[in-house]
Structures are given as C-alpha cells and as structure tokens.
Amino acid sequence: MINTNPSKAMRFRTKVVMTAAFSALFAAVAGNFFKISVLDNKKYQDMANDQHFGSISLSAHRGAIYDANGVTLAKSATVYKVFVDPKNFNESLESMQKLIDKRNLDKANGTYTPSYDEDGNEKGVLPASSDAFKEEAANYLASKLGVSADKVKRAFEQDSQYVVLQDKVEKPIADEIVDYFLDAGIVAVNVEEDTKRYYPQKELAASVIGFTTDDANVAYGVESYYDKYLAGIDGRTVSAKDSTGKELPYRYSKTFEPKDGSDVYLTIDREIQYILEKHLQEMIQDHGIKNRACAVLMNPKTGAVLGMATYPSFDINEPSELSSDMLLKKVFTEKEIDNPTEQDIKKYLPEAIERQRRNKCISERYEPGSVFKIITAASAIEEKAIDIDTFSYCCNGFELLPNGNDTLRINCHELGGHGIESFQKALTDSCNPSFMAMGNALGINKFHYYFDAFGFEEATGIDLPYEGNGILPPLKETNGIPAMNHIDLAEASFGQCETVTPIELITACSAVINGGYLLQPYVVSKVVDSDGNIVLKNERTVRRQVISEDTSAKMRNALHEVVEKNPNGNVNLKGYAIGGKSGTSQRLSELNNSDSANNKEDANTMEYGASYICFTPADDPELILLVLGDMPDNRPDRYYGSFVAVPCAKDILTDVLQYLDKSPEYNEKELENLDIKVPLIKGASIDEAKRQLMEKGVLEENIIVKGSGIEVIEQSPQTGKYISKDGMVYLYTEKGNTSEMVSVPDFSYYSPAALDQAIYEYELNYLVKTAITGQEDAYVKSQSIAPGTMVPKGTTIEFEFQLQLFND
C-alpha cells in the first residue's frame, strides 16, 4: 500500500514556507501600521479632523505702515463678516411659526392680551408668517449688504452651519443687522470681526507702498516685499461635526485668536515725499512730459531713501482706476493708434493700469545721458587713465569714428566746438568729445569693469520688488547681441549707449561722492511686532568700495565747481554748497520698443530724457537728489535737462532744506551780495531811520525821503521784507502822502544785467531765488507780481530765471 502522508521533509518545508509567508505578511502589516501611525500621522490626523471638525479662518490684522515720523500710510481697520447659520435659521423659523400659530389661536379664542410700551406701541408684534419674515429678511439683508435677495435666499437653504453673506462690512451696518435679527429673536444671522486695508494718504508714495486686494493678495511695493511681517498669522474657529458629517450649530465651536502682523516704519518722510510729488507734477505740466517723471532723494552716507516719487501717481485705495490718461496715450503711440476707439480703450486700459502701478524709480530703464559723465570721470580718475591736473583735449564740435568702410560723425552739443578743454572745463561744459577721449583712455574692458563695479549690471538690493538692472553691450557676443565696440564705448562714455534705472544711477553717484562706497539703498528702517519688539532693522550696508577716498574727494570738488562755474544751468541756492550735473539723452530704447518702422534719429520722431543729479553740502554730502522727466516736449531747446529737470530739482531742494531746517552758510562772495531784511523804522526820526538802514547795508543814496517831516510815518518796503544790496527804501514823513504807486512792468525775458538796470528806473526792488552772475545766458521766467499791478514804490518783486543756453 502506497503511503500518501507527507514526509517529514515535506512537512518541514511547508512550515518554513508558511512561516515565511506569515512573517512577510506581518511585516507588511506592521510596516504599513507604522507608516500610518507614525510617518503619515499628520496626514491621517488631518483627514480625521476634516471628518469630525469644520473650521473657519479668522483674518489677522495686517500690520500698519508708517513714515519716518510715525505718520500712518497704510492701516487695517476692523470691519465685519456677516454670516448665517442656515440650519439654526430654519429651526428658528419653525419656532417662530409655532409662536405665530399659537398667537393666532389665542386671538381667535379671545385669550390674547397685547402689551404696549410707553409710546403706545404694541410690544412683541409677530410677522404674518415665518415665510413672510424670511422674504422680508432676505430683502433687508440684500439692501444693507449690497447683494441680491436671491443670493441671500440661496444662503438660507444651504446645508451648512456657516455661510458668509458679505465681508468688509462697516460697523454701523453690522450693528444694525445684528439688532434687526435679535429683535426678531434670531441669533442665526451674526457677524464676526474682519479687517480692511486703508491708505489714508491716498496717492502719496503709492508705488512705494503698494497695495492689497480684496482677496488678500498683495501687489508691488512694501506691502509685497514685507508681506511675511505685515500679514500676521490668521486665527481659526473650529466646530464639531455629527456622525453624518454635518456641522453642529455654530455655538459649538472653539476659536483660536489670530496674531496681528508687525508694523513697518519707512525711511521716507511724508512731507519730503509730498514736496517731491508736488514739484514733479509742476514739471509735467510745464514741460508736456509723456512718459511719467520720477525723483529720488536719499542720504548718500547710509543709503536711506528719504523720498521716492513716480508721477502721475494713483490712489492706492482704488488701484484699478487709471488716474491719468498719460500712460494710455503712451500705449496708443506705441501701437500707432492715432484715433483710439472705445474698443481700443477697453483693450489697452489694463496695460496702462499695470504700467501705472510700476515704480519708475526702480523698474524702468533709460539712457542716462550726460549725468553718466560723473561715472566716466570717476572711473578714469580712479584707473589713472587721466590726470585731472594735466588733462587737455581740443573739441572741434564733433568726432569722426571709423565705421566699417565709412565714418560715423558724433556731435558735441556745442556744434562750433569748445576749443581746448581741461578736465574741469570739459565737465562744466559737458563736452561729449572730451568724454569720448576719457572713455577711450579707459578702454572697453575697464569701462565694462567699472560699469559693473558701480552696480549697473545687477539690482541694487533695495527692499522693493520688481527691480530692474542696467544694460551695456557685452564684452563678447552673447545670445546674438554683438560685442561692445569702439563706437559703443564712445557713446557710452557720455551716457548714450547704456540704459540704467534711476535707483542704480543715484546709488552709483552716491558712491562717487561718499568716499567710494557702493551702498544698498533701503526704504524701511525697522519692523516692530505687535508686542513692541524690533524684529528687523535696516542700516548702512556696504556692498563694496569702488573708488578711493581721494578720487571721491576730487569728484566732489569738480561737481561743486560745475555749479559754481555755471550757476544758471544748475541748482544754485544762496548759502548752500551744491554739486551737480545735468543730462539730456536720446530715448532710443523707447523708440526701439515701439512698432514703428521709422525708428530713426530725426527731430520729428526723437524723444528725450531730461535729468539732473545734485548733492549738498558739497564737501560732506548728506542729501543727494535725482530728477528725471521722461519724454518732455521735444521741440528744439525745450527738452534739455537744464531746462526741464533743473528748475524742478531746485524747487525740491529749496523746500526740503527749509523743511529740514538746514541753515544757509554764506561764502565770502555771497556775504558781499547778501539780501537785506528791512527793519521796523516807522516812528523813528529821519536820522535814526537812516542809521538803522545803513547798519543793515542799505546805501545812503538809496534811502529816499518823501516829504518835509522829521519822523517816518510810513515805509516801503514794509518791515520784514527783503531787498538786494543795491535796493531802495522809501521813507514817508507827511500825512496824506504815505505812498506813491507805480505799475509793475512785464520783465519777461530780461537778462540779469538788463533787469538790474531797469528795475530801479521803475523805483522797484527785486530778489532772485538763486545766485545770478554776470552771464547773459539766462532770462526772466516768472515774476512774483503780475505785470500791470499797481504797487507802492520800493515794493520787492521776486524773479525766477531760466537758462537760455544749454550744455548737457
């Protein structure tokens, strides 16, 4: 008989296989259990919580943004979300209907006795039915919240314990809604705190501050760059769910309070910012600027930005509204749309609004023009490519450069030539050929080296988003871009081949005058959390030293001489030592960005950039200012930096120095020509009046006595008014003859010398805001008293002069 039982060997193998299989299965189960319970614990815990709990996010109060003096620029105010608990609401309606039915029955049986308040009004009046109340409540909420009644009705029917009807509701309306439903005995419609962003200064510093949108997104500016500090941490209300997954009533919940965001303090001063924007607006109006204007004022020793303005600005409370049609017109020009239709406006309006939001100071590039000669000069001196004491170049009015089989003519703005130019004279005259010689002495490699060293090929690192960087033809052909050649070098030496951003240029120029240190500019001084702790502080950050202290000192002196030697073409304020340089550039990069097939250099199509940079005090600068008017009126002689940007810079610096209480310090020459403040001499004897006036500096022959009396009973100019050192004072000594009137002439276009001669013939006095030399290349731009006005003899008129000849 055959034995069919398994052998011992077979049973052993079976046991081994089974043990291995069960061991593997156990290991898999154990491993999966470990993965679920340990490695993926949070994932499955969150899934479980989602099944058992519902949650509602509670917005944190966003931190405020303040200016340097603590003035609020952005803040979050408390508003409210209005929500409904549909389940509780419908349960309340059922209870309401039962109460209505009972009262109707009591009224039918004669057992209901109404009660009245002191005014005789019945208390506890119920609606005709719960359905009627539901309809009335929907209409009420719709009118208060600015939504449709259908939306409210749909919310009442949702299978949920929390439906938001409207957010950003102001407190008075929220209180009315709560009271309305409490009077009806319903708590299912309620409110909870939320936040809304406000910008009290509206358009002031809009492109610096940025903004937030209703969906809590942030765009541009400080709002974006410092969002992680400003945003805070949202809180949460967690409510339980029943076994079917439905949320339990809203009252069964736990709230985790939000943590408010930190406050941000800017280096920007609101008053200085206002000064910048005010005068940029005037420049735009006076000079027909087509591509916005901008200005930056900063401390060149630290990199702290005191003011940064792009104009026209926009109301950051309404960031989707176009504040000016300037940029829309610019878009139409680029698209070659001469007569835009409504469809064109609708199509290109979003693009114009997007451009409006950009900070021109940091995001847009332009050809710097002659202002860049500051960088060329500093580089050549540092590299010892030139010696400023021995540099000499003969300017014939143009240079001819080999260009393949042809030659390229590059003109100086002085077509007749400047003749022999020293370094200082070349800088003051802004002589292009002389700077081409300096660029050539540097060479392409070194020019590139300093362009990079001064920070033009990288972002400055300013604490604002979307910063651009400069462009210069590369040393070697790159991505199809030809390598820099001798013609590029020649044009780049006077600021025409490269493009830079305004923030790059003012930061580089700060390095030229502050001892050679390239700094990182910043607009935020500190961040303070809700407990008052400083969590971030920005201070002076040196990126590198580009030039030596010696080179920097030479450039400060040279740029101060530019102002001293050419006061009418620069910002020249009595009592303040100022260095500066103007610039006028052809905006070729803008023309190349257009769709025009006629991108060629001619008087009809060319656009220009008019700019000016200045600093003070000249020997130890504490302020540096850059002003740019992009694409001013391009008619001949109306687009120069000296004509467009210098007057704006002068007005800005005048107001800023006064606001900062920077007292003037007059030099010897200024003291000799100092204006005289007329003292109070009414009531004094003639001899005493003369003595006081002469002590102040009034010439005896310019003290005119009217009448035969012995005492001054009236004077002109009045006490506290100023006159020039050659000014006249009229003393009246007889009653009934206390003034003589004269009609103010029109002094438009008078030169300084002609004005000085004519003004006293009319027996009037005058003052000018800036120092006027004997040069005849300036003319009267405006006078403080309109022509034809009758004024007393001796009245002081203040004049503003405008440059007539330009050298930038």
PDB file of C-alpha atoms in Angstrom, residues 127-373:
ATOM      1  CA  PRO A 127     -44.909  88.759  11.361  1.00  0.00           C
ATOM      2  CA  ALA A 128     -47.833  87.368   9.389  1.00  0.00           C
ATOM      3  CA  SER A 129     -45.915  84.131   8.881  1.00  0.00           C
ATOM      4  CA  SER A 130     -42.375  82.750   9.040  1.00  0.00           C
ATOM      5  CA  ASP A 131     -42.311  82.693   5.240  1.00  0.00           C
ATOM      6  CA  ALA A 132     -43.188  86.385   5.176  1.00  0.00           C
ATOM      7  CA  PHE A 133     -40.413  87.106   7.659  1.00  0.00           C
ATOM      8  CA  LYS A 134     -37.963  85.062   5.570  1.00  0.00           C
ATOM      9  CA  GLU A 135     -38.836  87.131   2.488  1.00  0.00           C
ATOM     10  CA  GLU A 136     -38.567  90.371   4.449  1.00  0.00           C
ATOM     11  CA  ALA A 137     -35.206  89.308   5.980  1.00  0.00           C
ATOM     12  CA  ALA A 138     -33.771  88.436   2.562  1.00  0.00           C
ATOM     13  CA  ASN A 139     -34.749  91.829   1.158  1.00  0.00           C
ATOM     14  CA  TYR A 140     -33.419  93.609   4.259  1.00  0.00           C
ATOM     15  CA  LEU A 141     -30.036  91.892   4.087  1.00  0.00           C
ATOM     16  CA  ALA A 142     -29.823  92.466   0.343  1.00  0.00           C
ATOM     17  CA  SER A 143     -30.349  96.219   0.765  1.00  0.00           C
ATOM     18  CA  LYS A 144     -27.882  96.527   3.629  1.00  0.00           C
ATOM     19  CA  LEU A 145     -25.146  94.379   2.144  1.00  0.00           C
ATOM     20  CA  GLY A 146     -25.410  95.385  -1.488  1.00  0.00           C
ATOM     21  CA  VAL A 147     -26.161  91.859  -2.723  1.00  0.00           C
ATOM     22  CA  SER A 148     -29.163  90.319  -4.448  1.00  0.00           C
ATOM     23  CA  ALA A 149     -32.086  88.952  -2.469  1.00  0.00           C
ATOM     24  CA  ASP A 150     -31.766  85.692  -4.429  1.00  0.00           C
ATOM     25  CA  LYS A 151     -28.222  85.242  -3.127  1.00  0.00           C
ATOM     26  CA  VAL A 152     -29.446  85.632   0.440  1.00  0.00           C
ATOM     27  CA  LYS A 153     -32.309  83.188  -0.129  1.00  0.00           C
ATOM     28  CA  ARG A 154     -29.920  80.589  -1.561  1.00  0.00           C
ATOM     29  CA  ALA A 155     -27.709  81.009   1.513  1.00  0.00           C
ATOM     30  CA  PHE A 156     -30.737  80.350   3.778  1.00  0.00           C
ATOM     31  CA  GLU A 157     -31.240  76.978   2.061  1.00  0.00           C
ATOM     32  CA  GLN A 158     -27.668  75.681   2.125  1.00  0.00           C
ATOM     33  CA  ASP A 159     -26.814  72.514   4.019  1.00  0.00           C
ATOM     34  CA  SER A 160     -24.279  74.192   6.263  1.00  0.00           C
ATOM     35  CA  GLN A 161     -23.851  75.924   9.585  1.00  0.00           C
ATOM     36  CA  TYR A 162     -21.793  78.820   8.198  1.00  0.00           C
ATOM     37  CA  VAL A 163     -22.355  80.808   5.010  1.00  0.00           C
ATOM     38  CA  VAL A 164     -20.779  84.257   4.524  1.00  0.00           C
ATOM     39  CA  LEU A 165     -23.232  86.768   3.070  1.00  0.00           C
ATOM     40  CA  GLN A 166     -20.812  89.677   2.787  1.00  0.00           C
ATOM     41  CA  ASP A 167     -17.399  90.731   4.100  1.00  0.00           C
ATOM     42  CA  LYS A 168     -15.751  94.115   4.699  1.00  0.00           C
ATOM     43  CA  VAL A 169     -18.961  95.453   6.245  1.00  0.00           C
ATOM     44  CA  GLU A 170     -18.578  98.649   8.254  1.00  0.00           C
ATOM     45  CA  LYS A 171     -19.519  98.599  11.947  1.00  0.00           C
ATOM     46  CA  PRO A 172     -22.689 100.743  11.811  1.00  0.00           C
ATOM     47  CA  ILE A 173     -24.285  98.436   9.213  1.00  0.00           C
ATOM     48  CA  ALA A 174     -23.106  95.315  11.047  1.00  0.00           C
ATOM     49  CA  ASP A 175     -24.688  96.597  14.280  1.00  0.00           C
ATOM     50  CA  GLU A 176     -27.966  97.359  12.516  1.00  0.00           C
ATOM     51  CA  ILE A 177     -28.144  93.828  11.107  1.00  0.00           C
ATOM     52  CA  VAL A 178     -27.436  92.174  14.455  1.00  0.00           C
ATOM     53  CA  ASP A 179     -30.077  94.342  16.198  1.00  0.00           C
ATOM     54  CA  TYR A 180     -32.637  93.612  13.480  1.00  0.00           C
ATOM     55  CA  PHE A 181     -32.406  89.846  13.953  1.00  0.00           C
ATOM     56  CA  LEU A 182     -32.088  89.999  17.748  1.00  0.00           C
ATOM     57  CA  ASP A 183     -35.369  91.944  17.833  1.00  0.00           C
ATOM     58  CA  ALA A 184     -36.884  89.021  15.919  1.00  0.00           C
ATOM     59  CA  GLY A 185     -35.379  86.555  18.417  1.00  0.00           C
ATOM     60  CA  ILE A 186     -32.964  85.065  15.850  1.00  0.00           C
ATOM     61  CA  VAL A 187     -29.237  84.595  16.502  1.00  0.00           C
ATOM     62  CA  ALA A 188     -28.527  82.587  13.367  1.00  0.00           C
ATOM     63  CA  VAL A 189     -27.547  85.748  11.450  1.00  0.00           C
ATOM     64  CA  ASN A 190     -24.499  87.220  13.111  1.00  0.00           C
ATOM     65  CA  VAL A 191     -21.171  88.954  12.482  1.00  0.00           C
ATOM     66  CA  GLU A 192     -17.506  88.365  13.188  1.00  0.00           C
ATOM     67  CA  GLU A 193     -14.531  90.677  13.032  1.00  0.00           C
ATOM     68  CA  ASP A 194     -12.545  91.028   9.850  1.00  0.00           C
ATOM     69  CA  THR A 195     -10.050  93.591   8.552  1.00  0.00           C
ATOM     70  CA  LYS A 196      -9.941  96.061   5.683  1.00  0.00           C
ATOM     71  CA  ARG A 197      -6.877  97.885   4.325  1.00  0.00           C
ATOM     72  CA  TYR A 198      -6.958 101.672   4.187  1.00  0.00           C
ATOM     73  CA  TYR A 199      -4.416 104.111   2.747  1.00  0.00           C
ATOM     74  CA  PRO A 200      -5.078 107.490   4.423  1.00  0.00           C
ATOM     75  CA  GLN A 201      -2.601 109.411   2.235  1.00  0.00           C
ATOM     76  CA  LYS A 202      -4.249 108.080  -0.945  1.00  0.00           C
ATOM     77  CA  GLU A 203      -1.852 108.621  -3.893  1.00  0.00           C
ATOM     78  CA  LEU A 204       1.158 109.713  -1.823  1.00  0.00           C
ATOM     79  CA  ALA A 205       4.084 107.282  -2.347  1.00  0.00           C
ATOM     80  CA  ALA A 206       1.688 104.822  -3.986  1.00  0.00           C
ATOM     81  CA  SER A 207       4.321 102.947  -5.990  1.00  0.00           C
ATOM     82  CA  VAL A 208       6.487 102.585  -2.878  1.00  0.00           C
ATOM     83  CA  ILE A 209       3.750 101.414  -0.515  1.00  0.00           C
ATOM     84  CA  GLY A 210       1.972  99.054  -2.922  1.00  0.00           C
ATOM     85  CA  PHE A 211      -1.467  97.708  -2.058  1.00  0.00           C
ATOM     86  CA  THR A 212      -3.529  94.687  -1.080  1.00  0.00           C
ATOM     87  CA  THR A 213      -6.595  93.404  -2.902  1.00  0.00           C
ATOM     88  CA  ASP A 214      -9.924  92.174  -1.552  1.00  0.00           C
ATOM     89  CA  ASP A 215      -8.780  88.569  -1.928  1.00  0.00           C
ATOM     90  CA  ALA A 216      -5.801  89.339   0.377  1.00  0.00           C
ATOM     91  CA  ASN A 217      -3.270  89.245  -2.447  1.00  0.00           C
ATOM     92  CA  VAL A 218      -0.564  91.875  -2.310  1.00  0.00           C
ATOM     93  CA  ALA A 219       0.964  93.686  -5.229  1.00  0.00           C
ATOM     94  CA  TYR A 220       4.076  95.818  -5.525  1.00  0.00           C
ATOM     95  CA  GLY A 221       5.871  97.931  -3.015  1.00  0.00           C
ATOM     96  CA  VAL A 222       6.450  97.485   0.683  1.00  0.00           C
ATOM     97  CA  GLU A 223       3.148  95.627   1.022  1.00  0.00           C
ATOM     98  CA  SER A 224       4.605  92.860  -1.133  1.00  0.00           C
ATOM     99  CA  TYR A 225       8.255  92.874  -0.066  1.00  0.00           C
ATOM    100  CA  TYR A 226       7.449  92.824   3.672  1.00  0.00           C
ATOM    101  CA  ASP A 227       4.309  90.711   3.431  1.00  0.00           C
ATOM    102  CA  LYS A 228       5.614  87.973   5.729  1.00  0.00           C
ATOM    103  CA  TYR A 229       5.963  90.571   8.503  1.00  0.00           C
ATOM    104  CA  LEU A 230       2.823  92.569   7.769  1.00  0.00           C
ATOM    105  CA  ALA A 231       0.441  89.631   7.235  1.00  0.00           C
ATOM    106  CA  GLY A 232       0.465  88.139  10.728  1.00  0.00           C
ATOM    107  CA  ILE A 233      -0.998  84.676  11.422  1.00  0.00           C
ATOM    108  CA  ASP A 234      -4.671  84.032  10.794  1.00  0.00           C
ATOM    109  CA  GLY A 235      -6.763  82.553  13.576  1.00  0.00           C
ATOM    110  CA  ARG A 236      -9.381  79.823  13.209  1.00  0.00           C
ATOM    111  CA  THR A 237     -12.762  78.878  14.569  1.00  0.00           C
ATOM    112  CA  VAL A 238     -13.131  75.078  14.795  1.00  0.00           C
ATOM    113  CA  SER A 239     -16.595  73.490  15.065  1.00  0.00           C
ATOM    114  CA  ALA A 240     -17.559  69.833  15.570  1.00  0.00           C
ATOM    115  CA  LYS A 241     -19.446  67.645  13.058  1.00  0.00           C
ATOM    116  CA  ASP A 242     -22.007  64.963  13.812  1.00  0.00           C
ATOM    117  CA  SER A 243     -21.814  61.335  12.650  1.00  0.00           C
ATOM    118  CA  THR A 244     -23.286  62.225   9.265  1.00  0.00           C
ATOM    119  CA  GLY A 245     -20.595  64.851   8.644  1.00  0.00           C
ATOM    120  CA  LYS A 246     -22.886  67.815   9.233  1.00  0.00           C
ATOM    121  CA  GLU A 247     -21.566  70.656  11.323  1.00  0.00           C
ATOM    122  CA  LEU A 248     -23.097  71.091  14.744  1.00  0.00           C
ATOM    123  CA  PRO A 249     -24.617  74.540  15.451  1.00  0.00           C
ATOM    124  CA  TYR A 250     -22.208  77.457  15.359  1.00  0.00           C
ATOM    125  CA  ARG A 251     -22.298  77.858  19.145  1.00  0.00           C
ATOM    126  CA  TYR A 252     -20.458  74.515  19.482  1.00  0.00           C
ATOM    127  CA  SER A 253     -17.062  75.817  18.428  1.00  0.00           C
ATOM    128  CA  LYS A 254     -13.660  76.897  19.678  1.00  0.00           C
ATOM    129  CA  THR A 255     -11.847  79.980  18.469  1.00  0.00           C
ATOM    130  CA  PHE A 256      -8.062  80.349  18.170  1.00  0.00           C
ATOM    131  CA  GLU A 257      -7.379  84.073  18.054  1.00  0.00           C
ATOM    132  CA  PRO A 258      -5.291  85.475  15.147  1.00  0.00           C
ATOM    133  CA  LYS A 259      -1.850  87.036  15.743  1.00  0.00           C
ATOM    134  CA  ASP A 260      -1.666  90.530  14.315  1.00  0.00           C
ATOM    135  CA  GLY A 261       1.038  91.452  11.804  1.00  0.00           C
ATOM    136  CA  SER A 262       4.066  93.603  12.572  1.00  0.00           C
ATOM    137  CA  ASP A 263       4.245  97.323  11.825  1.00  0.00           C
ATOM    138  CA  VAL A 264       6.681  98.658   9.236  1.00  0.00           C
ATOM    139  CA  TYR A 265       8.406 102.051   9.554  1.00  0.00           C
ATOM    140  CA  LEU A 266       9.766 103.682   6.400  1.00  0.00           C
ATOM    141  CA  THR A 267      12.807 105.892   5.975  1.00  0.00           C
ATOM    142  CA  ILE A 268      10.572 108.059   3.790  1.00  0.00           C
ATOM    143  CA  ASP A 269       9.266 111.278   5.302  1.00  0.00           C
ATOM    144  CA  ARG A 270       5.701 112.161   4.289  1.00  0.00           C
ATOM    145  CA  GLU A 271       6.469 115.884   3.983  1.00  0.00           C
ATOM    146  CA  ILE A 272       9.523 115.279   1.798  1.00  0.00           C
ATOM    147  CA  GLN A 273       7.509 112.833  -0.311  1.00  0.00           C
ATOM    148  CA  TYR A 274       4.825 115.478  -0.772  1.00  0.00           C
ATOM    149  CA  ILE A 275       7.470 118.015  -1.867  1.00  0.00           C
ATOM    150  CA  LEU A 276       8.814 115.606  -4.486  1.00  0.00           C
ATOM    151  CA  GLU A 277       5.394 114.776  -5.908  1.00  0.00           C
ATOM    152  CA  LYS A 278       4.226 118.387  -5.884  1.00  0.00           C
ATOM    153  CA  HIS A 279       7.167 119.621  -7.966  1.00  0.00           C
ATOM    154  CA  LEU A 280       7.139 116.607 -10.289  1.00  0.00           C
ATOM    155  CA  GLN A 281       3.522 117.477 -11.053  1.00  0.00           C
ATOM    156  CA  GLU A 282       4.544 121.049 -11.877  1.00  0.00           C
ATOM    157  CA  MET A 283       7.374 119.814 -14.117  1.00  0.00           C
ATOM    158  CA  ILE A 284       4.994 117.542 -16.023  1.00  0.00           C
ATOM    159  CA  GLN A 285       2.517 120.372 -16.542  1.00  0.00           C
ATOM    160  CA  ASP A 286       5.193 122.884 -17.580  1.00  0.00           C
ATOM    161  CA  HIS A 287       7.059 120.611 -19.987  1.00  0.00           C
ATOM    162  CA  GLY A 288       4.478 118.279 -21.512  1.00  0.00           C
ATOM    163  CA  ILE A 289       6.111 115.085 -20.246  1.00  0.00           C
ATOM    164  CA  LYS A 290       4.686 111.971 -21.909  1.00  0.00           C
ATOM    165  CA  ASN A 291       6.209 109.005 -20.050  1.00  0.00           C
ATOM    166  CA  ARG A 292       5.959 109.994 -16.375  1.00  0.00           C
ATOM    167  CA  ALA A 293       8.541 111.648 -14.168  1.00  0.00           C
ATOM    168  CA  CYS A 294      10.331 110.419 -11.079  1.00  0.00           C
ATOM    169  CA  ALA A 295      12.616 111.629  -8.313  1.00  0.00           C
ATOM    170  CA  VAL A 296      14.678 110.013  -5.568  1.00  0.00           C
ATOM    171  CA  LEU A 297      16.120 111.783  -2.532  1.00  0.00           C
ATOM    172  CA  MET A 298      18.450 109.779  -0.329  1.00  0.00           C
ATOM    173  CA  ASN A 299      21.236 110.006   2.201  1.00  0.00           C
ATOM    174  CA  PRO A 300      24.424 109.114   0.266  1.00  0.00           C
ATOM    175  CA  LYS A 301      26.201 108.160   3.504  1.00  0.00           C
ATOM    176  CA  THR A 302      23.697 105.469   4.531  1.00  0.00           C
ATOM    177  CA  GLY A 303      21.567 104.545   1.527  1.00  0.00           C
ATOM    178  CA  ALA A 304      18.372 105.519   3.366  1.00  0.00           C
ATOM    179  CA  VAL A 305      15.746 106.777   0.909  1.00  0.00           C
ATOM    180  CA  LEU A 306      14.053 109.931   2.206  1.00  0.00           C
ATOM    181  CA  GLY A 307      11.680 110.284  -0.716  1.00  0.00           C
ATOM    182  CA  MET A 308      10.891 108.258  -3.836  1.00  0.00           C
ATOM    183  CA  ALA A 309       8.233 109.546  -6.190  1.00  0.00           C
ATOM    184  CA  THR A 310       6.741 108.462  -9.500  1.00  0.00           C
ATOM    185  CA  TYR A 311       4.284 110.889 -11.051  1.00  0.00           C
ATOM    186  CA  PRO A 312       1.464 110.748 -12.040  1.00  0.00           C
ATOM    187  CA  SER A 313       0.706 108.612  -9.023  1.00  0.00           C
ATOM    188  CA  PHE A 314      -2.571 106.790  -8.279  1.00  0.00           C
ATOM    189  CA  ASP A 315      -4.945 106.314  -5.352  1.00  0.00           C
ATOM    190  CA  ILE A 316      -3.920 103.012  -3.769  1.00  0.00           C
ATOM    191  CA  ASN A 317      -7.389 102.699  -2.273  1.00  0.00           C
ATOM    192  CA  GLU A 318      -8.556 102.335  -5.900  1.00  0.00           C
ATOM    193  CA  PRO A 319      -5.612 100.620  -7.622  1.00  0.00           C
ATOM    194  CA  SER A 320      -7.670  99.513 -10.620  1.00  0.00           C
ATOM    195  CA  GLU A 321      -8.603 103.067 -11.582  1.00  0.00           C
ATOM    196  CA  LEU A 322      -6.452 104.914 -14.117  1.00  0.00           C
ATOM    197  CA  SER A 323      -5.516 108.241 -12.535  1.00  0.00           C
ATOM    198  CA  SER A 324      -4.199 109.901 -15.699  1.00  0.00           C
ATOM    199  CA  ASP A 325      -4.533 109.226 -19.402  1.00  0.00           C
ATOM    200  CA  MET A 326      -0.790 109.814 -19.925  1.00  0.00           C
ATOM    201  CA  LEU A 327       0.124 106.130 -19.985  1.00  0.00           C
ATOM    202  CA  LEU A 328      -2.895 105.205 -22.095  1.00  0.00           C
ATOM    203  CA  LYS A 329      -1.776 107.775 -24.670  1.00  0.00           C
ATOM    204  CA  LYS A 330       1.727 106.312 -24.472  1.00  0.00           C
ATOM    205  CA  VAL A 331       0.362 102.835 -25.251  1.00  0.00           C
ATOM    206  CA  PHE A 332      -1.605 104.187 -28.206  1.00  0.00           C
ATOM    207  CA  THR A 333       1.539 105.924 -29.504  1.00  0.00           C
ATOM    208  CA  GLU A 334       3.474 102.654 -29.322  1.00  0.00           C
ATOM    209  CA  LYS A 335       0.668 100.806 -31.118  1.00  0.00           C
ATOM    210  CA  GLU A 336       0.427 103.614 -33.703  1.00  0.00           C
ATOM    211  CA  ILE A 337      -3.225 104.253 -32.887  1.00  0.00           C
ATOM    212  CA  ASP A 338      -3.932 107.880 -33.738  1.00  0.00           C
ATOM    213  CA  ASN A 339      -7.684 107.910 -33.120  1.00  0.00           C
ATOM    214  CA  PRO A 340      -8.477 105.281 -30.473  1.00  0.00           C
ATOM    215  CA  THR A 341     -11.973 103.859 -30.382  1.00  0.00           C
ATOM    216  CA  GLU A 342     -13.928 102.720 -27.322  1.00  0.00           C
ATOM    217  CA  GLN A 343     -12.833  99.183 -28.180  1.00  0.00           C
ATOM    218  CA  ASP A 344      -9.173 100.292 -28.241  1.00  0.00           C
ATOM    219  CA  ILE A 345      -9.568 101.940 -24.843  1.00  0.00           C
ATOM    220  CA  LYS A 346     -11.173  98.820 -23.383  1.00  0.00           C
ATOM    221  CA  LYS A 347      -8.453  96.610 -24.856  1.00  0.00           C
ATOM    222  CA  TYR A 348      -5.418  98.621 -23.711  1.00  0.00           C
ATOM    223  CA  LEU A 349      -6.724 100.096 -20.442  1.00  0.00           C
ATOM    224  CA  PRO A 350      -5.467  97.105 -18.363  1.00  0.00           C
ATOM    225  CA  GLU A 351      -1.970  97.560 -19.811  1.00  0.00           C
ATOM    226  CA  ALA A 352      -1.981 101.253 -18.909  1.00  0.00           C
ATOM    227  CA  ILE A 353      -3.160 100.464 -15.367  1.00  0.00           C
ATOM    228  CA  GLU A 354      -0.425  97.856 -14.980  1.00  0.00           C
ATOM    229  CA  ARG A 355       2.202 100.407 -16.064  1.00  0.00           C
ATOM    230  CA  GLN A 356       0.739 102.945 -13.668  1.00  0.00           C
ATOM    231  CA  ARG A 357       1.446 100.613 -10.743  1.00  0.00           C
ATOM    232  CA  ARG A 358       5.145 100.252 -11.579  1.00  0.00           C
ATOM    233  CA  ASN A 359       7.699 102.154  -9.567  1.00  0.00           C
ATOM    234  CA  LYS A 360       9.551 104.057 -12.300  1.00  0.00           C
ATOM    235  CA  CYS A 361      12.472 104.706  -9.956  1.00  0.00           C
ATOM    236  CA  ILE A 362      13.403 101.029  -9.711  1.00  0.00           C
ATOM    237  CA  SER A 363      11.693  99.160 -12.561  1.00  0.00           C
ATOM    238  CA  GLU A 364      12.216 101.218 -15.716  1.00  0.00           C
ATOM    239  CA  ARG A 365      15.485 101.747 -17.583  1.00  0.00           C
ATOM    240  CA  TYR A 366      16.525 104.826 -19.531  1.00  0.00           C
ATOM    241  CA  GLU A 367      19.596 106.290 -21.197  1.00  0.00           C
ATOM    242  CA  PRO A 368      21.199 108.485 -18.502  1.00  0.00           C
ATOM    243  CA  GLY A 369      22.870 110.931 -20.879  1.00  0.00           C
ATOM    244  CA  SER A 370      25.428 113.390 -19.536  1.00  0.00           C
ATOM    245  CA  VAL A 371      24.698 112.604 -15.891  1.00  0.00           C
ATOM    246  CA  PHE A 372      26.637 109.395 -16.581  1.00  0.00           C
ATOM    247  CA  LYS A 373      29.741 111.532 -17.202  1.00  0.00           C
TER     248      LYS A 373
END
